[in-house]
mmCIF file of C-alpha atoms in Angstrom:
data_model
loop_
_atom_site.group_PDB
_atom_site.id
_atom_site.type_symbol
_atom_site.label_atom_id
_atom_site.label_comp_id
_atom_site.label_asym_id
_atom_site.label_seq_id
_atom_site.Cartn_x
_atom_site.Cartn_y
_atom_site.Cartn_z
ATOM 1 C CA MET A 14 -12.743 25.799 -2.704
ATOM 2 C CA LEU A 15 -15.546 24.782 -0.727
ATOM 3 C CA ILE A 16 -15.040 28.119 1.313
ATOM 4 C CA ILE A 17 -15.085 30.275 -1.688
ATOM 5 C CA ILE A 18 -18.316 29.025 -3.237
ATOM 6 C CA PHE A 19 -19.767 29.202 0.314
ATOM 7 C CA LEU A 20 -18.825 32.728 0.681
ATOM 8 C CA TYR A 21 -20.198 33.719 -2.917
ATOM 9 C CA LEU A 22 -23.269 32.136 -2.365
ATOM 10 C CA TYR A 23 -23.584 34.181 0.780
ATOM 11 C CA LEU A 24 -22.864 37.619 -1.176
ATOM 12 C CA ALA A 25 -24.804 36.692 -4.081
ATOM 13 C CA THR A 26 -28.339 36.359 -1.983
ATOM 14 C CA ASN A 27 -28.930 35.689 1.630
ATOM 15 C CA ASN A 28 -31.944 33.473 0.422
ATOM 16 C CA TYR A 29 -29.341 31.284 -0.421
ATOM 17 C CA TYR A 30 -27.604 31.177 2.547
ATOM 18 C CA ILE A 31 -30.573 30.561 4.338
ATOM 19 C CA VAL A 32 -31.808 27.634 2.525
ATOM 20 C CA ASP A 33 -28.233 25.986 2.400
ATOM 21 C CA ALA A 34 -27.909 26.292 6.163
ATOM 22 C CA ARG A 35 -31.232 24.809 6.864
ATOM 23 C CA ILE A 36 -30.089 21.879 4.508
ATOM 24 C CA THR A 37 -26.880 21.380 6.496
ATOM 25 C CA SER A 38 -28.907 21.340 9.680
ATOM 26 C CA ILE A 39 -31.526 18.789 8.630
ATOM 27 C CA SER A 40 -29.120 16.113 7.344
ATOM 28 C CA GLN A 41 -26.892 16.568 10.787
ATOM 29 C CA ASP A 42 -30.067 16.311 12.852
ATOM 30 C CA GLN A 43 -31.246 13.002 10.360
ATOM 31 C CA GLU A 44 -27.544 11.728 10.554
ATOM 32 C CA ASP A 45 -27.739 11.972 14.577
ATOM 33 C CA LEU A 46 -31.375 10.562 14.842
ATOM 34 C CA ASP A 47 -30.429 7.513 12.558
ATOM 35 C CA LEU A 48 -27.191 7.061 15.226
ATOM 36 C CA GLU A 49 -29.519 6.978 18.156
ATOM 37 C CA ARG A 50 -31.690 4.528 16.572
ATOM 38 C CA GLN A 51 -28.946 2.372 15.987
ATOM 39 C CA LEU A 52 -27.802 2.551 19.440
ATOM 40 C CA LYS A 53 -31.337 1.704 20.880
ATOM 41 C CA LEU A 54 -31.165 -1.148 18.766
ATOM 42 C CA ILE A 55 -27.246 -2.308 19.503
ATOM 43 C CA ASN A 56 -27.451 -1.753 23.419
ATOM 44 C CA LYS A 57 -29.721 -4.014 25.073
ATOM 45 C CA PRO A 58 -31.416 -3.110 28.414
ATOM 46 C CA PRO A 59 -28.705 -4.494 31.145
ATOM 47 C CA ARG A 60 -29.457 -6.650 34.140
ATOM 48 C CA LYS A 61 -26.079 -4.958 35.391
ATOM 49 C CA THR A 62 -23.398 -2.122 34.485
ATOM 50 C CA ILE A 63 -19.649 -2.382 35.062
ATOM 51 C CA GLN A 64 -17.106 0.497 34.503
ATOM 52 C CA ALA A 65 -13.924 -1.085 32.856
ATOM 53 C CA ASN A 66 -10.762 0.458 31.664
ATOM 54 C CA GLY A 67 -12.412 3.631 30.512
ATOM 55 C CA TYR A 68 -15.653 1.559 29.067
ATOM 56 C CA ILE A 69 -18.931 0.814 30.072
ATOM 57 C CA VAL A 70 -19.730 -3.204 29.820
ATOM 58 C CA ASP A 71 -23.555 -3.982 30.075
ATOM 59 C CA CYS A 72 -24.313 -7.517 31.250
ATOM 60 C CA ILE A 73 -26.787 -8.506 28.876
ATOM 61 C CA ASP A 74 -29.423 -11.382 29.293
ATOM 62 C CA ILE A 75 -27.620 -14.336 27.196
ATOM 63 C CA ASN A 76 -30.938 -14.695 25.380
ATOM 64 C CA LYS A 77 -31.514 -11.147 24.551
ATOM 65 C CA GLN A 78 -27.938 -10.235 23.424
ATOM 66 C CA PRO A 79 -27.779 -8.302 20.011
ATOM 67 C CA ALA A 80 -26.684 -11.444 17.946
ATOM 68 C CA PHE A 81 -30.512 -12.490 18.000
ATOM 69 C CA ASP A 82 -31.674 -9.543 16.153
ATOM 70 C CA ASN A 83 -30.340 -11.728 13.046
ATOM 71 C CA PRO A 84 -33.653 -13.161 11.749
ATOM 72 C CA LEU A 85 -31.567 -16.495 10.989
ATOM 73 C CA LEU A 86 -30.892 -16.928 14.949
ATOM 74 C CA LYS A 87 -34.785 -16.662 15.494
ATOM 75 C CA ASN A 88 -35.400 -20.062 16.788
ATOM 76 C CA HIS A 89 -31.230 -20.814 17.641
ATOM 77 C CA LYS A 90 -30.495 -22.760 21.006
ATOM 78 C CA ILE A 91 -27.622 -21.637 22.793
ATOM 79 C CA GLN A 92 -24.365 -23.764 22.691
ATOM 80 C CA LEU A 93 -22.861 -22.990 26.319
ATOM 81 C CA LYS A 94 -19.654 -24.796 25.722
ATOM 82 C CA PRO A 95 -18.068 -26.616 22.789
ATOM 83 C CA SER A 96 -18.110 -30.456 22.681
ATOM 84 C CA PHE A 97 -14.055 -30.995 22.236
ATOM 85 C CA GLU A 98 -11.553 -29.525 24.256
ATOM 86 C CA VAL A 99 -8.482 -27.689 22.990
ATOM 87 C CA THR A 100 -5.339 -28.633 25.222
ATOM 88 C CA SER A 101 -2.403 -28.745 23.474
ATOM 89 C CA ILE A 102 -1.731 -25.018 22.388
ATOM 90 C CA GLU A 103 0.664 -23.467 24.872
ATOM 91 C CA SER A 104 1.113 -19.951 25.865
ATOM 92 C CA THR A 105 2.459 -17.199 28.173
ATOM 93 C CA ARG A 106 -0.181 -15.258 30.341
ATOM 94 C CA LEU A 107 -1.176 -12.226 28.557
ATOM 95 C CA SER A 108 -1.740 -8.960 30.626
ATOM 96 C CA SER A 109 -4.935 -8.954 32.095
ATOM 97 C CA ILE A 110 -7.446 -6.823 30.239
ATOM 98 C CA GLY A 111 -11.495 -6.306 30.249
ATOM 99 C CA ILE A 112 -13.415 -7.538 33.035
ATOM 100 C CA GLU A 113 -13.329 -10.307 35.533
ATOM 101 C CA GLU A 114 -15.482 -13.155 34.345
ATOM 102 C CA ASP A 115 -17.768 -13.378 37.661
ATOM 103 C CA LEU A 116 -18.548 -9.997 37.952
ATOM 104 C CA CYS A 117 -21.744 -10.205 35.411
ATOM 105 C CA PRO A 118 -24.851 -12.256 36.952
ATOM 106 C CA ALA A 119 -24.993 -15.774 35.832
ATOM 107 C CA GLY A 120 -27.549 -15.710 32.505
ATOM 108 C CA THR A 121 -25.920 -13.009 31.119
ATOM 109 C CA VAL A 122 -22.957 -11.863 28.825
ATOM 110 C CA PRO A 123 -20.586 -8.860 29.180
ATOM 111 C CA ILE A 124 -20.900 -6.488 26.231
ATOM 112 C CA ARG A 125 -19.054 -3.308 25.790
ATOM 113 C CA ARG A 126 -21.574 -0.620 25.469
ATOM 114 C CA THR A 127 -21.701 0.903 21.950
ATOM 115 C CA THR A 128 -21.261 4.818 21.586
ATOM 116 C CA LYS A 129 -22.124 7.302 19.010
ATOM 117 C CA ASP A 130 -18.300 7.703 18.385
ATOM 118 C CA ASP A 131 -18.205 4.049 17.544
ATOM 119 C CA LEU A 132 -20.622 3.868 15.271
ATOM 120 C CA ILE A 133 -19.209 7.127 13.763
ATOM 121 C CA ARG A 134 -15.638 5.613 13.353
ATOM 122 C CA ALA A 135 -17.438 2.240 11.787
ATOM 123 C CA LYS A 136 -18.567 4.408 9.355
ATOM 124 C CA GLN A 137 -15.129 5.870 7.958
ATOM 125 C CA LEU A 138 -13.617 2.485 7.890
ATOM 126 C CA PRO A 139 -12.862 1.939 4.076
ATOM 127 C CA ASP A 140 -14.980 -0.696 2.236
ATOM 128 C CA LYS A 141 -13.694 -4.480 1.700
ATOM 129 C CA ASN A 142 -10.912 -3.646 4.427
ATOM 130 C CA ILE A 143 -10.593 -7.360 4.729
ATOM 131 C CA SER A 144 -10.278 -9.596 1.775
ATOM 132 C CA ILE A 145 -8.580 -12.985 1.702
ATOM 133 C CA LEU A 146 -5.957 -13.090 -0.667
ATOM 134 C CA ASN A 147 -7.564 -10.974 -3.167
ATOM 135 C CA ASN A 148 -4.496 -9.775 -5.765
ATOM 136 C CA ASP A 149 -7.024 -8.070 -7.620
ATOM 137 C CA ILE A 150 -7.600 -5.156 -5.517
ATOM 138 C CA PRO A 151 -5.164 -2.276 -6.474
ATOM 139 C CA GLY A 152 -2.750 -1.183 -3.836
ATOM 140 C CA ARG A 153 -3.255 -4.686 -1.835
ATOM 141 C CA HIS A 154 -0.143 -6.835 -0.850
ATOM 142 C CA TYR A 155 0.245 -9.795 1.541
ATOM 143 C CA ALA A 156 3.287 -11.987 2.965
ATOM 144 C CA GLY A 157 2.337 -14.997 4.679
ATOM 145 C CA LEU A 158 1.907 -18.773 4.970
ATOM 146 C CA LYS A 159 -0.872 -20.610 3.644
ATOM 147 C CA LEU A 160 -2.506 -24.290 3.926
ATOM 148 C CA ASN A 161 -2.334 -25.847 0.559
ATOM 149 C CA LYS A 162 -2.367 -29.686 0.483
ATOM 150 C CA ASP A 163 -5.018 -30.814 -2.414
ATOM 151 C CA GLY A 164 -8.097 -32.280 -1.179
ATOM 152 C CA SER A 165 -7.792 -31.695 2.614
ATOM 153 C CA HIS A 166 -10.370 -30.277 4.907
ATOM 154 C CA TYR A 167 -9.710 -28.012 7.521
ATOM 155 C CA PHE A 168 -11.821 -27.740 10.749
ATOM 156 C CA ALA A 169 -9.801 -25.362 13.057
ATOM 157 C CA ILE A 170 -6.661 -22.812 12.790
ATOM 158 C CA SER A 171 -5.104 -21.029 15.256
ATOM 159 C CA GLY A 172 -1.945 -18.914 16.279
ATOM 160 C CA ILE A 173 -0.958 -15.819 18.510
ATOM 161 C CA ILE A 174 -0.055 -12.732 16.541
ATOM 162 C CA ASP A 175 2.420 -10.249 17.613
ATOM 163 C CA THR A 176 1.181 -6.712 17.088
ATOM 164 C CA TYR A 177 2.717 -3.167 16.391
ATOM 165 C CA ASN A 178 0.877 0.208 16.498
ATOM 166 C CA LEU A 179 2.518 1.463 12.904
ATOM 167 C CA PRO A 180 1.882 4.607 11.552
ATOM 168 C CA VAL A 181 -0.155 5.103 7.975
ATOM 169 C CA GLN A 182 0.021 8.429 6.276
ATOM 170 C CA ASN A 183 -3.591 8.206 5.007
ATOM 171 C CA PRO A 184 -6.869 7.228 6.697
ATOM 172 C CA ASP A 185 -7.751 4.826 4.001
ATOM 173 C CA GLN A 186 -4.596 2.715 4.481
ATOM 174 C CA ILE A 187 -4.573 -0.291 5.989
ATOM 175 C CA THR A 188 -1.629 -2.676 8.134
ATOM 176 C CA SER A 189 -2.993 -5.743 9.764
ATOM 177 C CA ALA A 190 -2.167 -9.437 10.227
ATOM 178 C CA TYR A 191 -4.842 -12.386 10.552
ATOM 179 C CA ILE A 192 -5.420 -15.939 10.532
ATOM 180 C CA TYR A 193 -8.230 -17.469 8.341
ATOM 181 C CA LEU A 194 -10.318 -20.543 6.974
ATOM 182 C CA SER A 195 -12.266 -20.407 3.690
ATOM 183 C CA ASN A 196 -14.249 -22.332 1.671
ATOM 184 C CA GLY A 197 -12.444 -21.035 -1.723
ATOM 185 C CA GLY A 198 -15.598 -20.587 -3.506
ATOM 186 C CA SER A 199 -16.506 -17.611 -5.733
ATOM 187 C CA GLU A 200 -16.609 -14.274 -4.570
ATOM 188 C CA ASN A 201 -20.611 -14.623 -4.335
ATOM 189 C CA ASP A 202 -20.364 -17.707 -2.430
ATOM 190 C CA LYS A 203 -17.140 -17.459 -0.361
ATOM 191 C CA ASN A 204 -17.493 -17.813 3.252
ATOM 192 C CA VAL A 205 -14.573 -16.969 5.332
ATOM 193 C CA ILE A 206 -13.837 -16.714 9.268
ATOM 194 C CA MET A 207 -10.895 -15.199 10.906
ATOM 195 C CA THR A 208 -9.612 -17.990 13.177
ATOM 196 C CA GLY A 209 -12.046 -20.603 14.443
ATOM 197 C CA TRP A 210 -12.530 -24.205 15.814
ATOM 198 C CA GLU A 211 -15.460 -26.229 14.542
ATOM 199 C CA ASP A 212 -17.506 -28.090 16.965
ATOM 200 C CA PRO A 213 -17.577 -31.693 15.375
ATOM 201 C CA GLU A 214 -21.203 -32.084 16.654
ATOM 202 C CA THR A 215 -22.838 -28.768 16.090
ATOM 203 C CA LYS A 216 -20.708 -27.520 13.296
ATOM 204 C CA ASN A 217 -20.603 -24.194 15.170
ATOM 205 C CA TRP A 218 -17.294 -22.187 14.842
ATOM 206 C CA TRP A 219 -15.791 -21.543 18.117
ATOM 207 C CA VAL A 220 -13.299 -18.823 18.929
ATOM 208 C CA MET A 221 -10.822 -19.468 21.420
ATOM 209 C CA LEU A 222 -8.419 -17.658 23.682
ATOM 210 C CA GLN A 223 -5.438 -19.333 26.054
ATOM 211 C CA ASN A 224 -7.734 -22.349 25.793
ATOM 212 C CA LYS A 225 -11.073 -20.589 26.626
ATOM 213 C CA SER A 226 -14.134 -20.331 24.809
ATOM 214 C CA LEU A 227 -15.088 -16.861 23.971
ATOM 215 C CA GLY A 228 -17.777 -17.592 21.747
ATOM 216 C CA TYR A 229 -18.940 -19.009 18.348
ATOM 217 C CA TYR A 230 -20.590 -17.991 14.965
ATOM 218 C CA PRO A 231 -23.412 -20.430 14.844
ATOM 219 C CA GLU A 232 -23.358 -22.854 11.595
ATOM 220 C CA VAL A 233 -26.494 -21.549 10.044
ATOM 221 C CA LEU A 234 -24.956 -17.868 9.440
ATOM 222 C CA PHE A 235 -22.723 -19.798 6.647
ATOM 223 C CA SER A 236 -24.188 -21.079 3.432
ATOM 224 C CA ASN A 237 -20.727 -23.102 2.520
ATOM 225 C CA LEU A 238 -18.419 -23.563 5.121
ATOM 226 C CA ALA A 239 -19.312 -27.459 6.642
ATOM 227 C CA PHE A 240 -15.424 -27.328 6.235
ATOM 228 C CA ALA A 241 -12.695 -25.110 4.734
ATOM 229 C CA ASN A 242 -10.350 -26.140 1.933
ATOM 230 C CA LEU A 243 -8.055 -23.013 2.347
ATOM 231 C CA GLY A 244 -6.423 -21.398 5.267
ATOM 232 C CA GLY A 245 -3.323 -19.607 6.521
ATOM 233 C CA TRP A 246 -1.620 -16.811 8.348
ATOM 234 C CA THR A 247 -0.824 -13.615 6.730
ATOM 235 C CA GLY A 248 0.192 -9.979 7.111
ATOM 236 C CA MET A 249 -1.964 -7.598 4.805
ATOM 237 C CA THR A 250 -1.462 -3.762 3.891
ATOM 238 C CA SER A 251 -3.689 -1.873 1.396
ATOM 239 C CA THR A 252 -3.429 1.597 0.077
ATOM 240 C CA PRO A 253 -5.222 4.000 -2.128
ATOM 241 C CA THR A 254 -3.720 4.550 -5.907
ATOM 242 C CA GLY A 255 -0.920 6.713 -5.890
ATOM 243 C CA ILE A 256 0.147 6.589 -2.204
ATOM 244 C CA PRO A 257 3.113 4.420 -1.159
ATOM 245 C CA SER A 258 2.158 1.293 1.029
ATOM 246 C CA PRO A 259 2.329 1.405 4.642
ATOM 247 C CA PRO A 260 4.930 -0.822 6.734
ATOM 248 C CA MET A 261 3.841 -4.353 7.712
ATOM 249 C CA GLY A 262 4.390 -6.202 10.885
ATOM 250 C CA SER A 263 7.002 -4.423 12.484
ATOM 251 C CA GLY A 264 8.135 -2.475 9.634
ATOM 252 C CA HIS A 265 11.157 -4.787 9.417
ATOM 253 C CA LEU A 266 11.818 -7.370 6.735
ATOM 254 C CA PRO A 267 12.338 -11.324 8.435
ATOM 255 C CA ASP A 268 15.874 -11.783 9.581
ATOM 256 C CA ASN A 269 15.725 -14.320 11.984
ATOM 257 C CA ASN A 270 15.682 -12.007 15.001
ATOM 258 C CA LEU A 271 11.983 -12.564 16.659
ATOM 259 C CA LEU A 272 13.154 -9.525 18.685
ATOM 260 C CA ARG A 273 13.077 -7.483 15.595
ATOM 261 C CA SER A 274 10.886 -9.080 13.401
ATOM 262 C CA CYS A 275 6.999 -9.626 13.642
ATOM 263 C CA TYR A 276 5.916 -13.195 14.076
ATOM 264 C CA ILE A 277 2.970 -15.333 14.550
ATOM 265 C CA ARG A 278 3.712 -18.059 16.750
ATOM 266 C CA GLN A 279 1.781 -21.362 18.220
ATOM 267 C CA MET A 280 0.387 -21.942 14.669
ATOM 268 C CA HIS A 281 -1.812 -24.949 14.396
ATOM 269 C CA PHE A 282 -4.394 -26.481 12.360
ATOM 270 C CA GLN A 283 -6.918 -29.315 12.435
ATOM 271 C CA ILE A 284 -7.693 -31.726 9.611
ATOM 272 C CA ASP A 285 -10.057 -34.488 9.569
ATOM 273 C CA THR A 286 -8.779 -35.912 13.167
ATOM 274 C CA SER A 287 -8.695 -33.818 16.269
ATOM 275 C CA LYS A 288 -5.134 -33.730 16.598
ATOM 276 C CA ASN A 289 -3.252 -30.437 16.141
ATOM 277 C CA LEU A 290 -0.861 -30.098 13.556
ATOM 278 C CA GLY A 291 1.679 -27.475 12.692
ATOM 279 C CA PRO A 292 2.119 -26.153 9.389
ATOM 280 C CA ILE A 293 4.855 -28.741 7.832
ATOM 281 C CA LYS A 294 6.477 -26.780 4.761
ATOM 282 C CA ASP A 295 6.250 -28.012 1.431
ATOM 283 C CA VAL A 296 3.651 -30.704 2.702
ATOM 284 C CA TYR A 297 0.842 -28.680 4.120
ATOM 285 C CA ALA A 298 1.820 -24.879 3.671
ATOM 286 C CA VAL A 299 4.338 -22.701 1.515
ATOM 287 C CA PRO A 300 5.353 -19.067 2.237
ATOM 288 C CA PHE A 301 4.072 -16.799 -0.424
ATOM 289 C CA LYS A 302 4.575 -12.880 -0.942
ATOM 290 C CA ASP A 303 3.668 -10.756 -3.805
ATOM 291 C CA SER A 304 6.011 -7.793 -3.349
ATOM 292 C CA SER A 305 9.587 -6.948 -2.449
ATOM 293 C CA CYS A 306 8.497 -4.557 0.066
ATOM 294 C CA TYR A 307 7.497 -6.905 2.263
ATOM 295 C CA GLY A 308 8.978 -10.885 3.096
ATOM 296 C CA VAL A 309 8.132 -13.820 4.837
ATOM 297 C CA GLN A 310 10.135 -16.470 6.710
ATOM 298 C CA TYR A 311 8.980 -19.902 8.234
ATOM 299 C CA GLU A 312 10.841 -20.870 11.163
ATOM 300 C CA GLY A 313 9.210 -24.356 11.653
ATOM 301 C CA TRP A 314 9.461 -25.865 15.444
ATOM 302 C CA ASN A 315 11.007 -23.612 17.974
ATOM 303 C CA ASP A 316 10.242 -24.448 21.513
ATOM 304 C CA GLU A 317 7.804 -25.030 23.626
ATOM 305 C CA ILE A 318 6.972 -21.008 23.938
ATOM 306 C CA GLN A 319 7.290 -20.272 20.279
ATOM 307 C CA GLY A 320 6.004 -23.610 18.596
ATOM 308 C CA PHE A 321 5.482 -23.448 15.009
ATOM 309 C CA ALA A 322 6.369 -19.786 14.250
ATOM 310 C CA MET A 323 6.909 -17.557 11.390
ATOM 311 C CA LEU A 324 8.396 -14.144 10.444
ATOM 312 C CA PHE A 325 6.757 -11.523 8.339
ATOM 313 C CA GLY A 326 6.569 -7.706 7.457
ATOM 314 C CA GLY A 327 8.596 -5.020 6.100
ATOM 315 C CA PRO A 328 8.830 -1.240 5.398
ATOM 316 C CA GLY A 329 6.470 -0.676 2.646
ATOM 317 C CA GLY A 330 6.861 1.777 0.076
ATOM 318 C CA ASN A 331 6.445 1.962 -3.758
ATOM 319 C CA CYS A 332 5.666 -1.502 -4.074
ATOM 320 C CA GLY A 333 3.795 -1.443 -7.016
ATOM 321 C CA GLU A 334 0.263 -3.071 -8.390
#
């Protein structure tokens, strides 16, 4: 239809065609300028540049990293390491990715350089692509395990998520899995963090991988997350109205087979003490799902490698609203 209209305008009057072409060109040029401005703001001047895995990684002065563009962090003092140690979570060694940690000079942090294509892809992501157990959104479904002991305050949550590259039929579809803590407030005052450990001294929320501290979200960024009263491990799918839901997890319903079903293992959380706990079914956590298209199966404690684990997922399809 757009092609037909365009040809009609061209045949009707050359003036229409010229004006239309100029507007399109200006609009595209303006968008390119906007993207270039964003790139200049995001990509700070590096002290060193590294080529790694097909990407450009810049070594940025730790005090000039993009996070400090946020006015809330104007007077923030960087915390170089957490005041606590995480030592009880065991995991097999992951394949090496990224860069060696000592390639950047002291006093700098490695940041992958953002490209114009990155910004374009970010703009194409659907709105509200992540929402914590919001069943009011049409086409959204969950299957997982949620912490539910009344009166508990949660200060940390963790786990290792099995991942699959599942096909989707529509660019607006989502299939994902995540770990979260939330204060459970209203939509206008709800603070959520996707996996983290709260530092008991600074109240910053640290992200850890294989017992290593990757970085943290400063406490000042949250309006209402001194502690969390909700949390969990879940799979989630989302699809536009009228389009069948995509698969979740491995695309198979849980069937006691870790080689077939998607899983989250080494599931831990912390309450008021610093001791790591596993999700004890019916005491601290309960399985949930909202559609027959997906399932969840809590395995409890397995062994030192799997730890506390759950299976989740399903084929998707016409799951209902």
